[in-house]
CSV table of C-alpha atoms in Angstrom, one decimal:
chain,number,residue,atom,x,y,z
A,2,UNK,CA,1.6,-9.1,-8.6
A,3,UNK,CA,-1.5,-11.1,-8.0
A,4,UNK,CA,-2.8,-11.8,-4.3
A,5,UNK,CA,-3.5,-15.3,-4.1
A,6,UNK,CA,-7.0,-15.2,-2.5
A,7,UNK,CA,-8.9,-13.2,-4.6
A,8,UNK,CA,-7.5,-14.1,-8.0
A,9,UNK,CA,-6.8,-10.4,-8.5
A,10,UNK,CA,-4.2,-7.7,-9.6
A,11,UNK,CA,-2.3,-5.6,-7.1
A,12,UNK,CA,-0.7,-2.9,-6.6
A,13,UNK,CA,2.8,-3.9,-3.7
A,14,UNK,CA,4.2,-0.5,-2.6
A,15,UNK,CA,7.5,-0.9,-0.5
A,16,UNK,CA,8.3,2.5,1.4
A,17,UNK,CA,11.5,3.1,1.1
A,18,UNK,CA,13.5,3.8,4.8
A,19,UNK,CA,16.1,2.8,7.0
A,20,UNK,CA,14.8,5.5,9.4
A,21,UNK,CA,12.7,2.4,12.4
A,22,UNK,CA,10.9,5.2,13.7
A,23,UNK,CA,9.3,6.4,9.9
A,24,UNK,CA,9.2,2.7,9.2
A,25,UNK,CA,6.5,2.6,12.6
A,26,UNK,CA,4.8,4.8,12.3
A,27,UNK,CA,3.9,4.5,8.4
A,28,UNK,CA,3.2,1.1,9.1
A,29,UNK,CA,0.9,2.4,12.0
A,30,UNK,CA,-1.2,4.8,9.9
A,31,UNK,CA,-1.6,2.4,7.1
A,32,UNK,CA,-3.0,0.0,9.5
A,33,UNK,CA,-5.4,2.9,10.6
A,34,UNK,CA,-6.4,4.2,7.2
A,35,UNK,CA,-6.8,0.0,5.7
A,36,UNK,CA,-10.4,0.4,7.8
A,37,UNK,CA,-10.9,3.4,5.2
A,38,UNK,CA,-13.7,3.2,3.1
A,39,UNK,CA,-14.3,5.9,0.6
A,40,UNK,CA,-15.3,5.5,-3.4
A,41,UNK,CA,-12.3,8.3,-3.9
A,42,UNK,CA,-9.9,6.8,-2.1
A,43,UNK,CA,-7.5,4.1,-2.6
A,44,UNK,CA,-7.5,1.6,-0.3
A,45,UNK,CA,-5.0,-0.7,1.5
A,46,UNK,CA,-5.1,-4.1,1.6
A,47,UNK,CA,-3.4,-5.5,3.0
A,48,UNK,CA,0.0,-3.8,5.7
A,49,UNK,CA,2.5,-6.5,5.9
A,50,UNK,CA,6.5,-6.4,6.5
A,51,UNK,CA,9.0,-8.5,5.6
A,52,UNK,CA,11.8,-10.9,6.9
A,53,UNK,CA,14.3,-8.5,7.1
A,54,UNK,CA,11.8,-5.4,8.0
A,55,UNK,CA,11.3,-4.1,5.1
A,56,UNK,CA,7.3,-2.1,4.9
A,57,UNK,CA,5.0,-2.9,2.2
A,58,UNK,CA,1.3,-1.8,1.0
A,59,UNK,CA,-0.5,-4.1,-1.1
A,60,UNK,CA,-3.1,-2.1,-2.8
A,61,UNK,CA,-5.8,-2.4,-5.5
A,62,UNK,CA,-4.3,-2.5,-8.8
A,63,UNK,CA,-6.0,1.0,-10.2
A,64,UNK,CA,-6.1,1.1,-14.7
A,65,UNK,CA,-6.8,4.1,-16.3
A,66,UNK,CA,-3.8,6.9,-17.0
A,67,UNK,CA,-1.4,7.7,-14.2
A,68,UNK,CA,-1.7,10.4,-11.2
A,69,UNK,CA,1.6,12.0,-14.1
A,70,UNK,CA,0.0,12.2,-17.3
A,71,UNK,CA,-4.0,13.2,-15.0
A,72,UNK,CA,-1.4,15.8,-13.4
């Protein structure tokens, strides 16, 4: 996807769960992690909830090999 504000390419990660308590916990943790800045941690740019309650994270798009390929 393209971030409308920065015009940079980003990755969108949907959290697949129908459990309300799980979604709220993941949202709370993701919002806390979005404050973390470290060279070896992918930052969370945004934590959003769609109108129908689906949670998604916006992350910078990382180039290079996938984790599966690397492992």
